[in-house]
PDB file of C-alpha atoms and ligand atoms in Angstrom:
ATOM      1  CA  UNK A   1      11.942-100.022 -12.144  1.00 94.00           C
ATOM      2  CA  UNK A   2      10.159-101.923 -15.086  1.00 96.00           C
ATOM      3  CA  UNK A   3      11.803-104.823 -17.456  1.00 98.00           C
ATOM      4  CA  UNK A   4      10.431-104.434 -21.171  1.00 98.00           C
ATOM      5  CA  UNK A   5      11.580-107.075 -23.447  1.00 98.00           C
ATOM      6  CA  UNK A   6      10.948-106.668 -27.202  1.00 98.00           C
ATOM      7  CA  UNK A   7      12.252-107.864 -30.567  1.00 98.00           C
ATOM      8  CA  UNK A   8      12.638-106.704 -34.411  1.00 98.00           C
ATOM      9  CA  UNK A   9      14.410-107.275 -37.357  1.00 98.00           C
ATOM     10  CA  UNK A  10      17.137-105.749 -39.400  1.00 98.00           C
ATOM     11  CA  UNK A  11      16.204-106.683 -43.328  1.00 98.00           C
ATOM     12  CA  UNK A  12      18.392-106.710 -46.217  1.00 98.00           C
ATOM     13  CA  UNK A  13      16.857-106.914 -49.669  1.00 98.00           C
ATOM     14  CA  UNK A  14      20.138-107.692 -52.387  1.00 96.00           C
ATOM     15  CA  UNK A  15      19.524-106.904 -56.131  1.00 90.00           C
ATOM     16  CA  UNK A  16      22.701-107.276 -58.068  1.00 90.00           C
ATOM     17  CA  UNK A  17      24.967-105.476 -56.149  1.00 90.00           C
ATOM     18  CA  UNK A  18      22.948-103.232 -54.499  1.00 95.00           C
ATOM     19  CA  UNK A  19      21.803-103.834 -50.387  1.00 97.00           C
ATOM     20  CA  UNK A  20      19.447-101.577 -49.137  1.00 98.00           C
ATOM     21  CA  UNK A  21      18.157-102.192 -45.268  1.00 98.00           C
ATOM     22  CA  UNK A  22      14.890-101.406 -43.820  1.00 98.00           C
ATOM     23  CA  UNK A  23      14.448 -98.488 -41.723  1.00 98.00           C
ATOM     24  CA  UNK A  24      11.288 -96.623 -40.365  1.00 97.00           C
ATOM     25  CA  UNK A  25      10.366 -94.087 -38.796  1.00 97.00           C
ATOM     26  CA  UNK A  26       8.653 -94.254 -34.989  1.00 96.00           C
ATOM     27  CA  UNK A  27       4.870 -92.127 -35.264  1.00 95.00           C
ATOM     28  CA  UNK A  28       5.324 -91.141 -31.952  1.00 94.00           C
ATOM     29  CA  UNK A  29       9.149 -90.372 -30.826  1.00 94.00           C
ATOM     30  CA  UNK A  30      10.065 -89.731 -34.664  1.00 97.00           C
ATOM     31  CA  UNK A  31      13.668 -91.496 -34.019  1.00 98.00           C
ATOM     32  CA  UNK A  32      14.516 -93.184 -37.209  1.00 98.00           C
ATOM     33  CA  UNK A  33      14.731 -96.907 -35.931  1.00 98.00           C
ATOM     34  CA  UNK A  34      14.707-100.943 -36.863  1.00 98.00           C
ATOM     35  CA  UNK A  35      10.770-102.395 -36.733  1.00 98.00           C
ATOM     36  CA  UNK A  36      10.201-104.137 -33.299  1.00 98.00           C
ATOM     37  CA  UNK A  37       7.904-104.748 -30.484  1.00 97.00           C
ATOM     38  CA  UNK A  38       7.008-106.255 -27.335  1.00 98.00           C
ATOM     39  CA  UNK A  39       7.183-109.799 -26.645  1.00 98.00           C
ATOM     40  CA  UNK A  40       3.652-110.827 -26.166  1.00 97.00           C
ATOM     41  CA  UNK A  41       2.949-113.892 -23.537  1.00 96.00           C
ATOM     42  CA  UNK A  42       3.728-117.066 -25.750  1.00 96.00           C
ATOM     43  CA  UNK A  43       5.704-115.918 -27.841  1.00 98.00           C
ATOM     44  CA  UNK A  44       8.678-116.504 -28.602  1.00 98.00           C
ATOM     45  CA  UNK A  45      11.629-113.550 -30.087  1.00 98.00           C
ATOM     46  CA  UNK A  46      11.867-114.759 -33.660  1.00 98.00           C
ATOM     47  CA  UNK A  47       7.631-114.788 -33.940  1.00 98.00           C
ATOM     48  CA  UNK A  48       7.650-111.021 -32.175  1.00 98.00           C
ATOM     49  CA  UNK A  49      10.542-109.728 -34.475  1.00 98.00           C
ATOM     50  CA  UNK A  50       8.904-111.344 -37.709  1.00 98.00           C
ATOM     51  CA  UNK A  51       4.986-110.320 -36.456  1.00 97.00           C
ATOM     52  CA  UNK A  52       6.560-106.802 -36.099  1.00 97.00           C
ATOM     53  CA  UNK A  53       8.230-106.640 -39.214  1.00 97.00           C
ATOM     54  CA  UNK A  54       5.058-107.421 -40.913  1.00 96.00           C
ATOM     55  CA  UNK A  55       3.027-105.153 -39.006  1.00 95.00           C
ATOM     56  CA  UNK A  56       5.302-101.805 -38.903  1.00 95.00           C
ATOM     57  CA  UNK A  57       6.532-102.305 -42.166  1.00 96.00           C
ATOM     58  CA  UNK A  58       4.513-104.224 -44.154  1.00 95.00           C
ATOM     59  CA  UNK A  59       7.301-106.910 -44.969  1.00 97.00           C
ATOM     60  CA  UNK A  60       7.646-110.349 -44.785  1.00 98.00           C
ATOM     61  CA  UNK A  61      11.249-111.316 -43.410  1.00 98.00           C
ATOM     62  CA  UNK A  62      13.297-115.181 -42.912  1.00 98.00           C
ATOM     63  CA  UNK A  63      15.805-115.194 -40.267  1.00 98.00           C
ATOM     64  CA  UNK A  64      19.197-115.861 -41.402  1.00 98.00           C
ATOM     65  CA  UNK A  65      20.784-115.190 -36.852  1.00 98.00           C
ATOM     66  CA  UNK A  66      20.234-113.435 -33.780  1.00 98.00           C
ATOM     67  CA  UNK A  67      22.291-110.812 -33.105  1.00 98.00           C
ATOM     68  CA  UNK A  68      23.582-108.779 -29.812  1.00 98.00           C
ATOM     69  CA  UNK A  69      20.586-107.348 -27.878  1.00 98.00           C
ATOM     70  CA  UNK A  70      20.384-103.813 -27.615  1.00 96.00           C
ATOM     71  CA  UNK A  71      19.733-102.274 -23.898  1.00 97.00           C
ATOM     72  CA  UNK A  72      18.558 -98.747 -22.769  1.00 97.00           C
ATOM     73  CA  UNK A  73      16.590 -96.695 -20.744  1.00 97.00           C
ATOM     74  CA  UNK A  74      13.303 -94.543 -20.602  1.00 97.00           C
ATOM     75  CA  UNK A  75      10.934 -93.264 -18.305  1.00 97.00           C
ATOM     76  CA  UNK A  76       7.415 -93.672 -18.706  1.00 94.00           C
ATOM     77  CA  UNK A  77       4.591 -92.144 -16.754  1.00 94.00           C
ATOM     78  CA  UNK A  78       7.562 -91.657 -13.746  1.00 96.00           C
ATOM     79  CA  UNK A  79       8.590 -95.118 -14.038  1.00 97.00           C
ATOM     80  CA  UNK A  80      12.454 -95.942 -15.357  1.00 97.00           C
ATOM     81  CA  UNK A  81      11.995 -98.800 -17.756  1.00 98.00           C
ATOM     82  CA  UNK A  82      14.788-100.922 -18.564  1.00 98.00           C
ATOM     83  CA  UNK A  83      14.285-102.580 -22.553  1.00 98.00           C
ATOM     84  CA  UNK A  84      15.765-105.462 -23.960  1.00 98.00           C
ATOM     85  CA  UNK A  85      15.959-105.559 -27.917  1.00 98.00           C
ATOM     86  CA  UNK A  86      16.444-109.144 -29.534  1.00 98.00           C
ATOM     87  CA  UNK A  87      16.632-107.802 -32.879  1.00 98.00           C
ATOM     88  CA  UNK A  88      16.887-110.774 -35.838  1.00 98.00           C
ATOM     89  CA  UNK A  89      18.955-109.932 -39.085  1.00 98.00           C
ATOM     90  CA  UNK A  90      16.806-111.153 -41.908  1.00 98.00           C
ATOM     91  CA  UNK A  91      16.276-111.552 -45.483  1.00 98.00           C
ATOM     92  CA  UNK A  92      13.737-109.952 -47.207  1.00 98.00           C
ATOM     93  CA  UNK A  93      10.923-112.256 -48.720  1.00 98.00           C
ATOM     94  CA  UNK A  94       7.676-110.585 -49.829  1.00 97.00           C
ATOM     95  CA  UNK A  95       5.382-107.710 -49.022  1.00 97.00           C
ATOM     96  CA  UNK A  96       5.493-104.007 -49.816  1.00 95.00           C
ATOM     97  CA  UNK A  97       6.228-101.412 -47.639  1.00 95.00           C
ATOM     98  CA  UNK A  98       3.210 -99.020 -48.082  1.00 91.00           C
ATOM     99  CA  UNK A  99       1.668-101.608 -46.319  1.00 86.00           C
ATOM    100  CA  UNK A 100       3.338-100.247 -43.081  1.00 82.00           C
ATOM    101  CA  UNK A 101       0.984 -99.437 -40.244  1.00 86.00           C
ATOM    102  CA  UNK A 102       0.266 -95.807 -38.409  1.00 88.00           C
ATOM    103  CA  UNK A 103       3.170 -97.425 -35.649  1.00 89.00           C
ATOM    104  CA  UNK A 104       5.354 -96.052 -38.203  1.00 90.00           C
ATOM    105  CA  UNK A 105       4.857 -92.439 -39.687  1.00 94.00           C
ATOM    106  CA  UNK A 106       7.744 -93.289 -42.460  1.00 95.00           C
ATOM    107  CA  UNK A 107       9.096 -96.524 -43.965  1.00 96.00           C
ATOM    108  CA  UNK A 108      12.250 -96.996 -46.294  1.00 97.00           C
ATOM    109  CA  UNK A 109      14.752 -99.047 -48.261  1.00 98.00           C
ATOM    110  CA  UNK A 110      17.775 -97.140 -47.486  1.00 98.00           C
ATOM    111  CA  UNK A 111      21.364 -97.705 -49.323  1.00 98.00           C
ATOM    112  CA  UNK A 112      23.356-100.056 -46.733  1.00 97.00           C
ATOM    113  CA  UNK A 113      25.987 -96.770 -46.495  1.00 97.00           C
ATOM    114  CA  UNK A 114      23.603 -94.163 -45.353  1.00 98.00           C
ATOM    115  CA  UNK A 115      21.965 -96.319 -42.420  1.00 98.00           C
ATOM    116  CA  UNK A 116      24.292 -95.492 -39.543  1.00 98.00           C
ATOM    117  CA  UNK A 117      23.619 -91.790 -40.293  1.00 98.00           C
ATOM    118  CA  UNK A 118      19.956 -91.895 -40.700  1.00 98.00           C
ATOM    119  CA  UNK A 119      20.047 -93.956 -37.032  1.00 98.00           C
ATOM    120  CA  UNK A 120      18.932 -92.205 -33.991  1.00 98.00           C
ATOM    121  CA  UNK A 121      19.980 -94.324 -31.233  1.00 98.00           C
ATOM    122  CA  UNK A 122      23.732 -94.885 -30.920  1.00 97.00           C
ATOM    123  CA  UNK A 123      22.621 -98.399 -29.448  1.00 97.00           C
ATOM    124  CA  UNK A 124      20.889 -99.344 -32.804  1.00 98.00           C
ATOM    125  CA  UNK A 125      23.929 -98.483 -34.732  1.00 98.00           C
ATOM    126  CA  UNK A 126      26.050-101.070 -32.307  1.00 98.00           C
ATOM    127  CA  UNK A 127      23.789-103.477 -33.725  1.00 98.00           C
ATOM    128  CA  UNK A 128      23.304-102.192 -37.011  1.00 98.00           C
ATOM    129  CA  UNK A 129      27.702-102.016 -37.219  1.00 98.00           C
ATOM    130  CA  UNK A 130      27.016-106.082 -35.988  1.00 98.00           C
ATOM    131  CA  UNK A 131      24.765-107.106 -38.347  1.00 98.00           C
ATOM    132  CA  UNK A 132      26.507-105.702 -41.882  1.00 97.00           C
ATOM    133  CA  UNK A 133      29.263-107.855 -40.594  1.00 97.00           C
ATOM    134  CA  UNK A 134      27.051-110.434 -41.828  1.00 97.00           C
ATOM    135  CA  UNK A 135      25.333-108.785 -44.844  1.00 95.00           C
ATOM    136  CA  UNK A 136      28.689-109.284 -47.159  1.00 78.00           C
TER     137      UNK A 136
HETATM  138  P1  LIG B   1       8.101-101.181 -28.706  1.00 62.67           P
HETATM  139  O1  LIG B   1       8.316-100.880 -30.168  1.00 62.67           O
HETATM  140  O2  LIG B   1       9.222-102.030 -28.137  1.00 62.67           O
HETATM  141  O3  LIG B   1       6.734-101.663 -28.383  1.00 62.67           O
HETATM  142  P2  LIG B   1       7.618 -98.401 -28.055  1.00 62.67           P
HETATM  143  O4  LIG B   1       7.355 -98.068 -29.476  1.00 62.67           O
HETATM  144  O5  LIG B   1       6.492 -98.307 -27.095  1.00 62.67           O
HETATM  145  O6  LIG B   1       8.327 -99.805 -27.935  1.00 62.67           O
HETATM  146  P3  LIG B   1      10.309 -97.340 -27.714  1.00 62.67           P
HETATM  147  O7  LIG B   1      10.613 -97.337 -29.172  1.00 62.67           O
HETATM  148  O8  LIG B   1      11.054 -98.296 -26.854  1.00 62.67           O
HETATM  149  O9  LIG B   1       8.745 -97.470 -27.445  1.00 62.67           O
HETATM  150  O10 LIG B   1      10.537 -95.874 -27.177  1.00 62.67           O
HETATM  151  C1  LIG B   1      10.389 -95.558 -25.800  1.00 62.67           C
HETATM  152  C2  LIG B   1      11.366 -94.429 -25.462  1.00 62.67           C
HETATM  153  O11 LIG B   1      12.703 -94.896 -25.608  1.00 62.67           O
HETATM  154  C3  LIG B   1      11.227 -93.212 -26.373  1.00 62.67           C
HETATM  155  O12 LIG B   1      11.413 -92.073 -25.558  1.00 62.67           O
HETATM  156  C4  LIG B   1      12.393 -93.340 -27.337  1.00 62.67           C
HETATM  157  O13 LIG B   1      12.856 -92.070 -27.722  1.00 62.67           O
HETATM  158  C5  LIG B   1      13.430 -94.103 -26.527  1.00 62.67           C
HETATM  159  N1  LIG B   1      14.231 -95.047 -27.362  1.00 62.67           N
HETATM  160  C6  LIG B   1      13.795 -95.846 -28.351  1.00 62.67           C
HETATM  161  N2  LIG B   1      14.789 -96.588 -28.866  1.00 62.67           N
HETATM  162  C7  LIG B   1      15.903 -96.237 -28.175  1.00 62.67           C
HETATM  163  C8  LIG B   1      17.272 -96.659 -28.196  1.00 62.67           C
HETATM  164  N3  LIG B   1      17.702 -97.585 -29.067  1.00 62.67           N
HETATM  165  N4  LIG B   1      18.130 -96.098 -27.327  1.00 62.67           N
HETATM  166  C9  LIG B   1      17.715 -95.153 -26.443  1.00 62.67           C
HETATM  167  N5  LIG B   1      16.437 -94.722 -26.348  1.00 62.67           N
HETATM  168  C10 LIG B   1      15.541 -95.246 -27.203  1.00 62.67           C
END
């Protein structure tokens, strides 16, 4: 058995009264997802989550809180792997998302009402149900 620990962010961009979130889509298990990554050595969650926002999806985030982790389970090359999610609800501050990299075969600002539907993991839409809580 095998700890992962990564972290990500769930952005909201507001214009008048419309929220959308931003929601990609994973190149190689094609589950429709929140960016995030791996903890690298010296890092710490909130410089993984916003490094992988930027990366996957091309976006430049600010933290507004931390939210519940997400847990679940895989196996990889035989091995059960046990991952940690510290995902980050943020605010959207710059960037484009056709800057997204090939981590992610689809990008998207989705209306806030179609994101639970468009989730694939019912883990990410614990979170997801968490963090419009404090969207407004
Ligand atoms: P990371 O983005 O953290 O570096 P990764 O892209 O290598 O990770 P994951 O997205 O964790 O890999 O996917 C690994 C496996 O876990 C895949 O089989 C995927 O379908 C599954 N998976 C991904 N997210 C979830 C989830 N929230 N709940 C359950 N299974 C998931």
């Amino acid at each position: 058995m095998k700890l992962q620990f990564s972290a990500g962010g769930i952005v909201f961009k507001k214009s008048g009264d419309k929220t959308e979130i931003l929601i990609s889509q994973h190149s190689q298990h094609h589950g429709w997802v929140f960016p995030k990554g791996l903890i690298a050595e010296k890092e710490t969650k909130e410089q993984t989550a916003l490094r992988e926002v930027k990366e996957e999806a091309g976006v430049n985030g600010k933290i507004i809180r931390a939210l519940n982790p997400v847990t679940y389970w895989y196996v990889a090359e035989g091995e059960k792997i046990r991952k940690t999610v510290y995902y980050f609800l943020m605010e959207y501050a710059s960037g484009d998302i056709v800057k997204h990299d090939y981590e992610m075969e689809a990008v998207e600002w989705l209306p806030e009402n179609k994101v639970e539907e468009r989730l694939t993991y019912e883990s990410d839409k614990i979170v997801w149900k968490e963090a419009k809580q404090f969207i407004g």
